Every structure is written in C-alpha cells, then in structure tokens.
Short mmCIF file of C-alpha atoms in Angstrom, two decimals:
data_model
loop_
_atom_site.label_atom_id
_atom_site.label_comp_id
_atom_site.label_asym_id
_atom_site.label_seq_id
_atom_site.Cartn_x
_atom_site.Cartn_y
_atom_site.Cartn_z
CA UNK A 533 -5.92 11.24 2.98
CA UNK A 534 -8.71 12.04 5.16
CA UNK A 535 -9.00 14.99 7.43
CA UNK A 536 -7.81 14.47 10.98
CA UNK A 537 -8.19 11.40 13.09
CA UNK A 538 -11.35 9.60 12.83
CA UNK A 539 -12.78 6.48 14.34
CA UNK A 540 -11.39 3.22 12.74
CA UNK A 541 -9.23 5.81 10.66
CA UNK A 542 -5.54 5.17 10.47
CA UNK A 543 -4.64 8.41 10.52
CA UNK A 544 -3.63 9.51 13.97
CA UNK A 545 -4.34 12.83 15.47
CA UNK A 546 -1.95 15.39 14.83
CA UNK A 547 0.22 16.61 17.89
CA UNK A 548 3.70 18.50 18.06
CA UNK A 549 5.70 15.35 18.03
CA UNK A 550 4.19 14.83 14.25
CA UNK A 551 4.63 18.53 13.47
CA UNK A 552 8.28 18.55 14.67
CA UNK A 553 9.18 15.73 12.45
CA UNK A 554 7.59 16.64 9.23
CA UNK A 555 9.18 20.36 10.25
CA UNK A 556 12.45 18.81 10.16
CA UNK A 557 12.35 16.75 7.35
CA UNK A 558 11.09 19.95 4.92
CA UNK A 559 14.06 21.77 6.69
CA UNK A 560 17.01 19.32 5.73
CA UNK A 561 15.70 18.58 2.33
CA UNK A 562 17.85 18.70 -0.41
CA UNK A 563 15.87 16.97 -2.95
CA UNK A 564 12.15 16.23 -3.61
CA UNK A 565 10.24 13.97 -5.89
CA UNK A 566 8.31 16.12 -7.87
CA UNK A 567 4.75 14.89 -9.25
CA UNK A 568 2.85 17.07 -11.76
CA UNK A 569 0.55 16.43 -14.39
CA UNK A 570 1.93 16.17 -18.03
CA UNK A 571 -0.27 18.58 -20.07
CA UNK A 572 0.04 16.55 -23.03
CA UNK A 573 -0.94 13.35 -21.85
CA UNK A 574 -3.11 13.93 -18.44
CA UNK A 575 -0.32 11.18 -16.57
CA UNK A 576 1.55 11.99 -13.76
CA UNK A 577 5.15 12.84 -13.80
CA UNK A 578 7.89 12.42 -10.99
CA UNK A 579 11.16 13.83 -11.66
CA UNK A 580 13.72 14.89 -9.31
CA UNK A 581 14.56 18.29 -8.03
CA UNK A 582 16.85 20.56 -5.85
CA UNK A 583 15.38 22.02 -2.85
CA UNK A 584 16.02 24.61 0.07
CA UNK A 585 13.69 25.64 2.89
CA UNK A 586 14.10 29.47 3.03
CA UNK A 587 13.29 30.82 6.21
CA UNK A 588 10.41 33.50 5.72
CA UNK A 589 9.75 32.01 2.28
CA UNK A 590 9.02 28.74 2.26
CA UNK A 591 10.18 25.25 0.55
CA UNK A 592 11.77 26.48 -2.95
CA UNK A 593 13.38 25.07 -5.90
CA UNK A 594 16.03 25.98 -8.45
CA UNK A 595 14.35 24.92 -12.21
CA UNK A 596 15.14 25.23 -15.79
CA UNK A 597 12.40 26.74 -17.96
CA UNK A 598 13.91 23.88 -20.34
CA UNK A 599 12.86 21.13 -18.16
CA UNK A 600 9.35 19.08 -18.79
CA UNK A 601 8.00 19.55 -15.20
CA UNK A 602 8.53 23.40 -15.50
CA UNK A 603 6.79 23.03 -18.72
CA UNK A 604 3.93 21.12 -16.85
CA UNK A 605 3.83 23.73 -14.02
CA UNK A 606 3.43 26.99 -16.18
CA UNK A 607 0.23 24.50 -17.64
CA UNK A 608 -0.76 23.34 -14.29
CA UNK A 609 0.88 24.44 -11.03
CA UNK A 610 -0.76 21.94 -8.86
CA UNK A 611 2.01 19.55 -7.65
CA UNK A 612 3.17 16.98 -4.89
CA UNK A 613 6.36 16.67 -3.60
CA UNK A 614 7.58 13.58 -1.63
CA UNK A 615 10.72 14.53 0.87
CA UNK A 616 12.50 12.81 3.37
CA UNK A 617 15.89 10.59 3.16
CA UNK A 618 16.17 7.13 2.79
CA UNK A 619 17.70 5.25 5.88
CA UNK A 620 20.81 4.04 5.88
CA UNK A 621 19.87 0.27 6.95
CA UNK A 622 16.15 -1.24 7.80
CA UNK A 623 13.22 -1.46 6.05
CA UNK A 624 12.49 2.25 4.27
CA UNK A 625 8.57 2.05 4.57
CA UNK A 626 9.61 2.08 8.45
CA UNK A 627 11.22 5.39 8.17
CA UNK A 628 9.25 8.90 8.37
CA UNK A 629 8.71 10.89 4.78
CA UNK A 630 6.35 13.99 4.04
CA UNK A 631 3.99 14.03 0.94
CA UNK A 632 3.00 17.98 0.08
CA UNK A 633 0.18 19.02 -1.96
CA UNK A 634 1.26 22.45 -3.17
CA UNK A 635 1.50 25.06 -5.96
CA UNK A 636 4.32 26.52 -7.51
CA UNK A 637 4.84 30.16 -7.95
CA UNK A 638 7.59 32.12 -9.29
CA UNK A 639 9.71 33.83 -6.72
CA UNK A 640 12.54 36.61 -7.37
CA UNK A 641 15.71 34.85 -7.94
CA UNK A 642 17.69 37.68 -7.37
CA UNK A 643 16.58 38.23 -3.81
CA UNK A 644 17.32 34.64 -3.04
CA UNK A 645 20.51 34.48 -4.19
CA UNK A 646 22.95 34.43 -1.44
CA UNK A 647 20.49 32.22 0.28
CA UNK A 648 20.32 29.54 -2.39
CA UNK A 649 23.85 29.75 -2.98
CA UNK A 650 24.97 29.48 0.62
CA UNK A 651 23.11 26.31 0.83
CA UNK A 652 23.71 24.47 -2.29
CA UNK A 653 27.22 26.26 -3.55
CA UNK A 654 27.38 23.57 -6.17
CA UNK A 655 24.47 25.18 -8.28
CA UNK A 656 26.40 28.23 -8.73
CA UNK A 657 27.48 26.64 -12.24
CA UNK A 658 24.04 27.71 -13.50
CA UNK A 659 22.21 29.34 -10.91
CA UNK A 660 22.24 32.60 -13.28
CA UNK A 661 21.42 31.22 -16.60
CA UNK A 662 18.92 32.93 -18.02
CA UNK A 663 16.47 29.98 -18.10
CA UNK A 664 16.74 28.99 -14.54
CA UNK A 665 14.11 30.58 -12.01
CA UNK A 666 13.50 29.95 -8.27
CA UNK A 667 9.69 28.35 -7.45
CA UNK A 668 8.29 28.51 -3.83
CA UNK A 669 5.96 25.69 -3.08
CA UNK A 670 2.64 27.20 -1.40
CA UNK A 671 1.53 24.15 0.53
CA UNK A 672 -2.10 23.05 0.68
CA UNK A 673 -1.44 20.07 2.70
CA UNK A 674 0.76 17.40 4.25
CA UNK A 675 0.89 13.86 5.15
CA UNK A 676 3.22 12.51 7.10
CA UNK A 677 3.85 8.79 7.14
CA UNK A 678 6.33 8.51 10.04
CA UNK A 679 6.46 4.49 9.69
CA UNK A 680 4.17 1.80 10.43
CA UNK A 681 0.80 2.98 12.17
CA UNK A 682 2.29 6.67 12.49
CA UNK A 683 0.35 8.42 9.69
CA UNK A 684 -0.76 12.13 9.94
CA UNK A 685 -2.43 14.49 7.96
CA UNK A 686 -1.05 18.09 8.43
CA UNK A 687 -2.16 21.69 7.60
CA UNK A 688 0.05 24.56 6.23
CA UNK A 689 -0.21 25.53 9.98
CA UNK A 690 1.32 22.14 11.33
CA UNK A 691 4.32 22.72 8.71
CA UNK A 692 5.45 26.11 9.77
CA UNK A 693 8.18 26.52 11.86
CA UNK A 694 7.34 27.74 15.12
CA UNK A 695 9.04 31.51 16.21
CA UNK A 696 12.80 30.98 16.91
CA UNK B 584 9.34 14.04 -23.10
CA UNK B 585 9.44 13.94 -26.69
CA UNK B 586 10.05 11.14 -29.08
CA UNK B 587 13.80 10.52 -29.98
CA UNK B 588 15.84 13.05 -30.63
CA UNK B 589 14.90 16.00 -32.62
CA UNK B 590 17.13 19.03 -34.11
CA UNK B 591 17.82 21.48 -31.10
CA UNK B 592 16.06 18.94 -28.47
CA UNK B 593 18.16 18.54 -25.45
CA UNK B 594 17.14 14.72 -25.69
CA UNK B 595 19.92 12.91 -27.31
CA UNK B 596 19.96 9.48 -29.14
CA UNK B 597 19.30 6.34 -27.20
CA UNK B 598 22.21 4.41 -27.22
CA UNK B 599 23.27 1.05 -25.86
CA UNK B 600 24.71 3.07 -22.95
CA UNK B 601 21.71 4.65 -21.88
CA UNK B 602 19.77 1.71 -22.03
CA UNK B 603 22.42 -0.16 -19.90
CA UNK B 604 22.32 2.68 -17.21
CA UNK B 605 18.39 2.36 -17.45
CA UNK B 606 18.31 -1.34 -16.88
CA UNK B 607 20.92 -0.85 -13.90
CA UNK B 608 18.47 1.77 -11.92
CA UNK B 609 15.77 -0.23 -12.56
CA UNK B 610 17.60 -3.75 -11.26
CA UNK B 611 18.70 -1.91 -8.48
CA UNK B 612 15.82 0.18 -7.55
CA UNK B 613 14.43 -0.78 -3.58
CA UNK B 614 12.20 1.98 -3.31
CA UNK B 615 10.71 4.51 -5.91
CA UNK B 616 8.66 7.64 -5.62
CA UNK B 617 5.48 6.57 -6.81
CA UNK B 618 3.06 9.47 -8.63
CA UNK B 619 -0.70 8.85 -8.97
CA UNK B 620 -3.62 11.12 -9.38
CA UNK B 621 -5.78 11.46 -6.39
CA UNK B 622 -9.21 10.31 -7.16
CA UNK B 623 -11.23 12.65 -4.98
CA UNK B 624 -9.24 16.08 -5.84
CA UNK B 625 -7.49 15.54 -9.31
CA UNK B 626 -3.89 16.04 -7.89
CA UNK B 627 -0.75 14.58 -8.23
CA UNK B 628 0.15 12.59 -5.31
CA UNK B 629 4.03 11.38 -4.83
CA UNK B 630 4.53 8.51 -2.02
CA UNK B 631 7.44 6.33 -1.43
CA UNK B 632 6.87 2.74 -2.31
CA UNK B 633 9.04 -0.52 -1.83
CA UNK B 634 10.24 -2.12 -5.42
CA UNK B 635 11.53 -5.23 -6.93
CA UNK B 636 12.56 -6.01 -10.26
CA UNK B 637 11.47 -9.57 -11.41
CA UNK B 638 13.09 -11.22 -14.12
CA UNK B 639 10.38 -12.48 -16.28
CA UNK B 640 7.41 -10.07 -14.63
CA UNK B 641 9.10 -6.58 -14.41
CA UNK B 642 9.23 -3.80 -11.72
CA UNK B 643 6.92 -4.71 -8.86
CA UNK B 644 5.79 -3.15 -5.63
CA UNK B 645 4.20 -4.56 -2.49
CA UNK B 646 1.44 -2.44 -1.33
CA UNK B 647 -1.43 -1.74 1.30
CA UNK B 648 -4.71 -1.85 -0.25
CA UNK B 649 -5.78 0.49 2.63
CA UNK B 650 -3.14 3.08 1.30
CA UNK B 651 -4.30 6.04 -0.53
CA UNK B 652 -1.87 5.50 -3.28
CA UNK B 653 -3.54 2.00 -3.71
CA UNK B 654 -7.05 3.51 -3.71
CA UNK B 655 -5.67 6.18 -6.27
CA UNK B 656 -4.40 3.07 -8.55
CA UNK B 657 -7.67 1.13 -8.62
CA UNK B 658 -9.43 4.57 -9.60
CA UNK B 659 -6.64 4.86 -12.19
CA UNK B 660 -3.99 2.68 -12.65
CA UNK B 661 -1.77 5.53 -14.68
CA UNK B 662 1.02 6.19 -12.85
CA UNK B 663 4.77 7.11 -12.55
CA UNK B 664 8.06 6.25 -11.20
CA UNK B 665 11.02 8.13 -10.53
CA UNK B 666 13.77 5.51 -9.26
CA UNK B 667 17.73 6.13 -8.69
CA UNK B 668 19.36 6.62 -5.60
CA UNK B 669 20.92 10.09 -4.68
CA UNK B 670 24.60 10.08 -4.54
CA UNK B 671 26.80 10.24 -1.47
CA UNK B 672 28.34 13.72 -2.70
CA UNK B 673 28.01 16.20 -5.39
CA UNK B 674 25.10 17.64 -7.21
CA UNK B 675 22.20 15.08 -6.98
CA UNK B 676 20.83 16.54 -10.27
CA UNK B 677 24.17 15.36 -11.88
CA UNK B 678 23.60 12.07 -11.29
CA UNK B 679 21.34 9.47 -13.20
CA UNK B 680 17.76 8.63 -12.32
CA UNK B 681 14.90 7.39 -14.15
CA UNK B 682 11.27 8.34 -14.80
CA UNK B 683 8.88 5.82 -15.77
CA UNK B 684 5.16 6.20 -17.03
CA UNK B 685 3.33 3.20 -16.40
CA UNK B 686 0.27 1.16 -15.51
CA UNK B 687 -0.16 -0.75 -12.47
CA UNK B 688 -1.44 -4.09 -12.66
CA UNK B 689 -2.41 -7.04 -10.07
CA UNK B 690 -0.40 -10.02 -10.09
CA UNK B 691 -0.35 -13.23 -7.94
CA UNK B 692 1.00 -12.46 -4.64
CA UNK B 693 1.78 -16.33 -3.97
CA UNK B 694 4.14 -16.87 -7.13
CA UNK B 695 6.19 -14.23 -6.05
CA UNK B 696 6.40 -14.92 -2.71
CA UNK B 697 9.60 -16.46 -2.52
CA UNK B 698 11.15 -13.71 -5.18
CA UNK B 699 10.04 -10.90 -3.34
CA UNK B 700 10.64 -12.48 0.41
CA UNK B 701 14.75 -13.11 -0.80
CA UNK B 702 15.01 -9.35 -2.38
CA UNK B 703 13.03 -8.04 1.10
CA UNK B 704 13.00 -10.36 3.83
CA UNK B 705 12.46 -7.58 6.50
CA UNK B 706 8.52 -7.51 4.91
CA UNK B 707 8.33 -10.85 6.16
CA UNK B 708 6.48 -9.09 8.81
CA UNK B 709 3.69 -7.93 6.90
CA UNK B 710 3.86 -9.83 3.63
CA UNK B 711 1.07 -12.27 3.99
CA UNK B 712 -1.67 -9.69 5.51
CA UNK B 713 -4.55 -9.79 3.34
CA UNK B 714 -4.45 -6.55 2.32
CA UNK B 715 -1.20 -6.49 0.91
CA UNK B 716 -0.89 -7.50 -2.85
CA UNK B 717 1.87 -7.32 -5.45
CA UNK B 718 1.57 -4.99 -8.23
CA UNK B 719 3.24 -4.71 -11.28
CA UNK B 720 3.89 -1.77 -13.22
CA UNK B 721 3.88 -2.18 -17.27
CA UNK B 722 6.17 0.63 -18.45
CA UNK B 723 4.84 2.84 -21.28
CA UNK B 724 8.11 5.10 -21.77
CA UNK B 725 10.93 6.05 -19.84
CA UNK B 726 12.98 9.08 -19.63
CA UNK B 727 16.58 8.89 -18.17
CA UNK B 728 18.07 11.83 -16.59
CA UNK B 729 21.78 10.86 -16.58
CA UNK B 730 22.94 14.24 -15.49
CA UNK B 731 23.31 17.46 -17.12
CA UNK B 732 23.23 17.41 -21.04
CA UNK B 733 22.60 13.59 -20.77
CA UNK B 734 18.54 13.12 -21.33
CA UNK B 735 17.08 10.31 -23.27
CA UNK B 736 13.89 8.91 -24.04
CA UNK B 737 13.31 5.47 -23.78
CA UNK B 738 10.87 2.80 -25.07
CA UNK B 739 9.38 0.03 -22.99
CA UNK B 740 12.24 -2.31 -25.09
CA UNK B 741 14.98 0.08 -24.48
CA UNK B 742 14.33 -1.03 -20.77
CA UNK B 743 14.18 -4.88 -21.23
CA UNK B 744 17.00 -6.56 -19.85
CA UNK B 745 19.27 -8.31 -22.76
CA UNK B 746 19.16 -12.13 -22.84
CA UNK B 747 21.86 -13.47 -20.49
#
C-alpha cells in the first residue's frame, strides 16, 4: 500500500468516486473480517465481527471480552478490517471491498445503546451482558480494491462522510 | 485459541459434527479473508482472496505477485484465513465460520490448471498471466465458531476429509 499514485504503480490517484464507494462500503458494513495479532504466537488471526457505522463516532463493533480477538486487541490495538459484501454473481475479486488499518478504542456503551440496537435489534439478547463492550475503530489508512485496475490508497480524511 | 476443552473454557470438546461442519465450510469456500503481517509496518492486513479446496492438495488460492498480500506472504508465510458464508438472515455471529492458522506455499500452477479452471471458470481471463501463481495453505490449526456456545479448536487432522 504505497502513498498515492506513482508512475508504474497499480494504485490510481484517489478521486471523489473512489471516496464515495469506500464511504458507502463503510456505511453499509454489517460485519467485518477483523485481523489482529495473536498475543501468544505473534500470528495474524482473522475472525468475524459485527459492525455499525455510527455517524460522528465512526465504525464500531460490539465484542465480548471473552473472545480471543478482544484479548488480542487489549494486548495490541493495531488491527485491520476487511469490509464489503460479496457479489451475488460474477468474479468476487472484481467487486469492491475495503481494507482498513485501524486501532481499536473502547467507547461508552451506554451512550451508543439506542443507535446500536436500532441498527442491530437481534443483538438485544446479549447487548447488556457485562462482558460485551463497544469498540470504535480509529482509521489510520484505507485501501479500496474496486475491482481489477481500480485500486486506491485512502487517507482517514478520504473516508470521512461529506457534510450532509 | 486454547487446546481442546478445559474446565470453565468456552471451547467445547471437538466431535465429529464439528469436524464435518468445518470440512464443509472449507470445501465450499469460494473466497477467504486473508490476514497477513505487512512487512513494512508489522501491522495485520486483511484482504479478500479467491479459494478452491483441491482434494489431495488442500485449500488453494490464485494470487498475483503484484498484490500487497503476496509480497507480505513472501516476507512471512504465516497467515490466517476466515472462511464461511454470511447467512441470508439472522444474526451473522450465530452462523458458522472457520478461522485457520496456516502457512502459504507455492505449488505447480500447471498441475492444478484444469481443477482450478473447472471450479472458477471466470478466472480464465487472467489465470495464465505470468504474475499469477497458486499457493496452498498448510493448516497449523483451526477454530470453528459454530454460533453462540459452539466454539471448537481443531487440529489439521480434524480438518482432513474422511476417506471417500
């Protein structure tokens, strides 16, 4: 993931269209593949998490303290997220998806309760369990793979929603 | 991801049912979320790859040497894969998915050409490009999250298909 477009680089220069696609993927994301570093072994570990994009806060997850990925994030908050639905047909590698580099930070669960449960009502079954907390992902960088020949490096600013 | 079931552990004792679910997920996987360690920064990085389970060889991907994840695997073959489709409805975290810890190894692309193209005919457009190669994932361990309260640690042997 180089910075911006360079001669002979497969990375295109970021434009408004790329930012809009990436913002839409983030806004629509119901789950993500979360990559963390396992604290015992140093290996990467990828698991599925639930996500909600909360305007004014950012991309969030509801996570149990008892999970291995939560333990990994406590030891090392550096993580990566892959988001973007698979297409119903066609080559899935020619369909847009977004890789984020981020750090995970705890946020006030009570303050986001209504927003989270409005977006994910089925999680009401366990939202209030004491071991569940909400983490916010602070984005360091993004990489949009919009399909063949459509790759873009993105900054946190590129991923901010435009003023409504 | 501890070893096998322990008192007070959320990990259940592995049984044939868990192995069968995990094998089915591996067999059906068309894509995976691949987690690697970025060589420049040491951060985890998760991207989408195409996968085919090849009987007698294992879980394979077709990958371009020019991709950032291919470069990361050349520097460090330790990786993780998340596989398992999302459900059409219901809480996605109550639906089975499999996390693998693996190392990536190059294999003979020509020998797997017919098998790969039979499974993924749309990739014929680029299969023969010189920068594309097939990698095989040698599994170190697996973690099946079969839904709430249904977590299992799996060995490579648990993930082997039974004799047909």
